[in-house]
Amino acid sequence: MTIQDLFDRLRPISQEARKLLRDTGYHSDDGSLSYDVRPLKDMYEDGFFREKAEEILDQLEEICDTLSYLDKPCHGEYVLERLPNDRYGYFDDSMSLHTLTCGDPLEAKICDRYGEKTLGFHDGRT
């Protein structure tokens, strides 16, 4: 099995998970199931299972988001530079300048103090 085979098998699971999230009305912003998910007769048992279901659904949502992110194409690998106007940007392969603004997503490979590359991600929301 290759990494590609692995991700090819994860895609249908992610699609089913998205359907489950939609059908239960779950979204991590509010962290709870929709009222359409009827409770169990035993209120204590219902509370326990509802809490566990919400924890699982939260993890499923994170997995779906990660797989969705990984399906996005890579637009290139460039060196980020501080420009004379105090903004940041990069030159592409044709030497065209691209200036980044606060709404632009950015994924960065950053060398730590040992010279090892690590990934940092800025999604443009901060």
PDB file of C-alpha atoms in Angstrom:
ATOM      1  CA  MET A   1       0.000   0.000   0.000  1.00  0.00           C
ATOM      2  CA  THR A   2       1.247   3.473  -0.833  1.00  0.00           C
ATOM      3  CA  ILE A   3       0.424   6.760   0.867  1.00  0.00           C
ATOM      4  CA  GLN A   4      -1.778   7.544  -2.148  1.00  0.00           C
ATOM      5  CA  ASP A   5      -3.660   4.241  -1.638  1.00  0.00           C
ATOM      6  CA  LEU A   6      -4.180   5.153   2.008  1.00  0.00           C
ATOM      7  CA  PHE A   7      -5.646   8.556   1.179  1.00  0.00           C
ATOM      8  CA  ASP A   8      -7.765   7.077  -1.617  1.00  0.00           C
ATOM      9  CA  ARG A   9      -9.346   4.811   1.002  1.00  0.00           C
ATOM     10  CA  LEU A  10      -9.794   7.663   3.489  1.00  0.00           C
ATOM     11  CA  ARG A  11     -11.789   9.843   1.046  1.00  0.00           C
ATOM     12  CA  PRO A  12     -14.976   7.720   1.096  1.00  0.00           C
ATOM     13  CA  ILE A  13     -14.755   7.544   4.899  1.00  0.00           C
ATOM     14  CA  SER A  14     -14.507  11.333   4.988  1.00  0.00           C
ATOM     15  CA  GLN A  15     -17.540  11.641   2.707  1.00  0.00           C
ATOM     16  CA  GLU A  16     -19.578   9.374   5.016  1.00  0.00           C
ATOM     17  CA  ALA A  17     -18.366  11.329   8.047  1.00  0.00           C
ATOM     18  CA  ARG A  18     -19.470  14.603   6.417  1.00  0.00           C
ATOM     19  CA  LYS A  19     -22.925  13.094   5.826  1.00  0.00           C
ATOM     20  CA  LEU A  20     -23.081  11.998   9.463  1.00  0.00           C
ATOM     21  CA  LEU A  21     -22.067  15.468  10.665  1.00  0.00           C
ATOM     22  CA  ARG A  22     -24.726  17.041   8.461  1.00  0.00           C
ATOM     23  CA  ASP A  23     -27.433  14.543   9.498  1.00  0.00           C
ATOM     24  CA  THR A  24     -26.757  15.101  13.198  1.00  0.00           C
ATOM     25  CA  GLY A  25     -26.531  18.873  12.811  1.00  0.00           C
ATOM     26  CA  TYR A  26     -23.154  18.799  14.553  1.00  0.00           C
ATOM     27  CA  HIS A  27     -20.660  21.598  14.133  1.00  0.00           C
ATOM     28  CA  SER A  28     -17.739  22.276  16.452  1.00  0.00           C
ATOM     29  CA  ASP A  29     -18.674  25.965  16.712  1.00  0.00           C
ATOM     30  CA  ASP A  30     -21.506  25.067  19.086  1.00  0.00           C
ATOM     31  CA  GLY A  31     -20.252  21.572  19.957  1.00  0.00           C
ATOM     32  CA  SER A  32     -23.634  19.930  20.329  1.00  0.00           C
ATOM     33  CA  LEU A  33     -25.981  17.630  18.494  1.00  0.00           C
ATOM     34  CA  SER A  34     -29.108  18.928  16.843  1.00  0.00           C
ATOM     35  CA  TYR A  35     -32.442  18.487  18.574  1.00  0.00           C
ATOM     36  CA  ASP A  36     -33.278  16.174  15.661  1.00  0.00           C
ATOM     37  CA  VAL A  37     -31.166  13.516  17.431  1.00  0.00           C
ATOM     38  CA  ARG A  38     -33.775  12.120  19.775  1.00  0.00           C
ATOM     39  CA  PRO A  39     -32.718  11.345  23.357  1.00  0.00           C
ATOM     40  CA  LEU A  40     -32.590   7.912  24.948  1.00  0.00           C
ATOM     41  CA  LYS A  41     -35.265   7.044  27.508  1.00  0.00           C
ATOM     42  CA  ASP A  42     -32.779   7.012  30.391  1.00  0.00           C
ATOM     43  CA  MET A  43     -31.682  10.641  30.774  1.00  0.00           C
ATOM     44  CA  TYR A  44     -28.406   9.717  32.513  1.00  0.00           C
ATOM     45  CA  GLU A  45     -27.469   7.226  29.842  1.00  0.00           C
ATOM     46  CA  ASP A  46     -28.516   9.754  27.194  1.00  0.00           C
ATOM     47  CA  GLY A  47     -26.277  12.426  28.714  1.00  0.00           C
ATOM     48  CA  PHE A  48     -23.302  10.069  28.771  1.00  0.00           C
ATOM     49  CA  PHE A  49     -23.748   8.809  25.199  1.00  0.00           C
ATOM     50  CA  ARG A  50     -24.551  12.286  23.872  1.00  0.00           C
ATOM     51  CA  GLU A  51     -21.317  13.643  25.369  1.00  0.00           C
ATOM     52  CA  LYS A  52     -19.274  10.778  23.887  1.00  0.00           C
ATOM     53  CA  ALA A  53     -20.990  11.182  20.502  1.00  0.00           C
ATOM     54  CA  GLU A  54     -20.119  14.891  20.487  1.00  0.00           C
ATOM     55  CA  GLU A  55     -16.471  14.082  21.280  1.00  0.00           C
ATOM     56  CA  ILE A  56     -16.338  11.569  18.412  1.00  0.00           C
ATOM     57  CA  LEU A  57     -18.089  13.932  16.001  1.00  0.00           C
ATOM     58  CA  ASP A  58     -15.634  16.684  16.913  1.00  0.00           C
ATOM     59  CA  GLN A  59     -12.752  14.380  15.998  1.00  0.00           C
ATOM     60  CA  LEU A  60     -14.498  13.328  12.780  1.00  0.00           C
ATOM     61  CA  GLU A  61     -14.946  16.966  11.810  1.00  0.00           C
ATOM     62  CA  GLU A  62     -11.248  17.591  12.400  1.00  0.00           C
ATOM     63  CA  ILE A  63     -10.330  14.559  10.269  1.00  0.00           C
ATOM     64  CA  CYS A  64     -12.631  15.744   7.460  1.00  0.00           C
ATOM     65  CA  ASP A  65     -11.148  19.240   7.582  1.00  0.00           C
ATOM     66  CA  THR A  66      -7.605  17.847   7.455  1.00  0.00           C
ATOM     67  CA  LEU A  67      -8.399  15.577   4.504  1.00  0.00           C
ATOM     68  CA  SER A  68     -10.100  18.472   2.698  1.00  0.00           C
ATOM     69  CA  TYR A  69      -7.016  20.617   3.284  1.00  0.00           C
ATOM     70  CA  LEU A  70      -4.704  17.888   1.975  1.00  0.00           C
ATOM     71  CA  ASP A  71      -6.776  17.605  -1.215  1.00  0.00           C
ATOM     72  CA  LYS A  72      -6.029  21.233  -2.084  1.00  0.00           C
ATOM     73  CA  PRO A  73      -3.293  21.681  -4.685  1.00  0.00           C
ATOM     74  CA  CYS A  74       0.091  23.058  -3.717  1.00  0.00           C
ATOM     75  CA  HIS A  75       0.699  26.309  -5.590  1.00  0.00           C
ATOM     76  CA  GLY A  76       4.451  26.237  -5.237  1.00  0.00           C
ATOM     77  CA  GLU A  77       7.337  26.526  -2.857  1.00  0.00           C
ATOM     78  CA  TYR A  78       8.928  29.937  -2.540  1.00  0.00           C
ATOM     79  CA  VAL A  79      11.133  31.934  -0.215  1.00  0.00           C
ATOM     80  CA  LEU A  80       9.195  34.444   1.874  1.00  0.00           C
ATOM     81  CA  GLU A  81      10.876  37.837   2.000  1.00  0.00           C
ATOM     82  CA  ARG A  82      10.285  41.058   3.868  1.00  0.00           C
ATOM     83  CA  LEU A  83       9.742  43.742   1.257  1.00  0.00           C
ATOM     84  CA  PRO A  84      10.906  47.394   1.428  1.00  0.00           C
ATOM     85  CA  ASN A  85       7.299  48.456   2.168  1.00  0.00           C
ATOM     86  CA  ASP A  86       7.357  46.307   5.359  1.00  0.00           C
ATOM     87  CA  ARG A  87       5.030  43.721   3.841  1.00  0.00           C
ATOM     88  CA  TYR A  88       5.941  40.129   3.075  1.00  0.00           C
ATOM     89  CA  GLY A  89       5.911  38.457  -0.289  1.00  0.00           C
ATOM     90  CA  TYR A  90       7.742  36.162  -2.651  1.00  0.00           C
ATOM     91  CA  PHE A  91       8.989  35.976  -6.214  1.00  0.00           C
ATOM     92  CA  ASP A  92       7.546  33.133  -8.282  1.00  0.00           C
ATOM     93  CA  ASP A  93       9.416  31.094 -10.910  1.00  0.00           C
ATOM     94  CA  SER A  94       8.964  33.863 -13.518  1.00  0.00           C
ATOM     95  CA  MET A  95      10.336  36.405 -10.998  1.00  0.00           C
ATOM     96  CA  SER A  96       6.934  38.096 -10.578  1.00  0.00           C
ATOM     97  CA  LEU A  97       6.455  39.603  -7.143  1.00  0.00           C
ATOM     98  CA  HIS A  98       3.473  38.412  -5.056  1.00  0.00           C
ATOM     99  CA  THR A  99       2.743  40.521  -1.984  1.00  0.00           C
ATOM    100  CA  LEU A 100       0.809  38.844   0.826  1.00  0.00           C
ATOM    101  CA  THR A 101      -2.006  40.584   2.660  1.00  0.00           C
ATOM    102  CA  CYS A 102      -3.838  39.735   5.880  1.00  0.00           C
ATOM    103  CA  GLY A 103      -6.391  37.554   4.044  1.00  0.00           C
ATOM    104  CA  ASP A 104      -3.871  35.340   2.244  1.00  0.00           C
ATOM    105  CA  PRO A 105      -3.326  31.819   3.575  1.00  0.00           C
ATOM    106  CA  LEU A 106       0.266  30.816   4.112  1.00  0.00           C
ATOM    107  CA  GLU A 107       1.950  27.555   4.969  1.00  0.00           C
ATOM    108  CA  ALA A 108       5.585  27.904   5.909  1.00  0.00           C
ATOM    109  CA  LYS A 109       8.507  25.525   6.292  1.00  0.00           C
ATOM    110  CA  ILE A 110      10.578  26.947   9.102  1.00  0.00           C
ATOM    111  CA  CYS A 111      13.969  25.707  10.222  1.00  0.00           C
ATOM    112  CA  ASP A 112      14.178  25.264  13.971  1.00  0.00           C
ATOM    113  CA  ARG A 113      17.308  26.030  15.946  1.00  0.00           C
ATOM    114  CA  TYR A 114      18.731  22.630  14.979  1.00  0.00           C
ATOM    115  CA  GLY A 115      18.270  23.250  11.259  1.00  0.00           C
ATOM    116  CA  GLU A 116      15.335  20.846  10.982  1.00  0.00           C
ATOM    117  CA  LYS A 117      12.394  21.933   8.832  1.00  0.00           C
ATOM    118  CA  THR A 118       9.018  22.112  10.540  1.00  0.00           C
ATOM    119  CA  LEU A 119       5.646  23.184   9.185  1.00  0.00           C
ATOM    120  CA  GLY A 120       3.930  26.286  10.400  1.00  0.00           C
ATOM    121  CA  PHE A 121       0.498  27.271   9.165  1.00  0.00           C
ATOM    122  CA  HIS A 122      -1.171  30.633   9.087  1.00  0.00           C
ATOM    123  CA  ASP A 123      -4.712  30.573   7.776  1.00  0.00           C
ATOM    124  CA  GLY A 124      -5.219  34.305   7.307  1.00  0.00           C
ATOM    125  CA  ARG A 125      -7.657  34.699  10.208  1.00  0.00           C
ATOM    126  CA  THR A 126      -5.175  36.171  12.672  1.00  0.00           C
TER     127      THR A 126
END
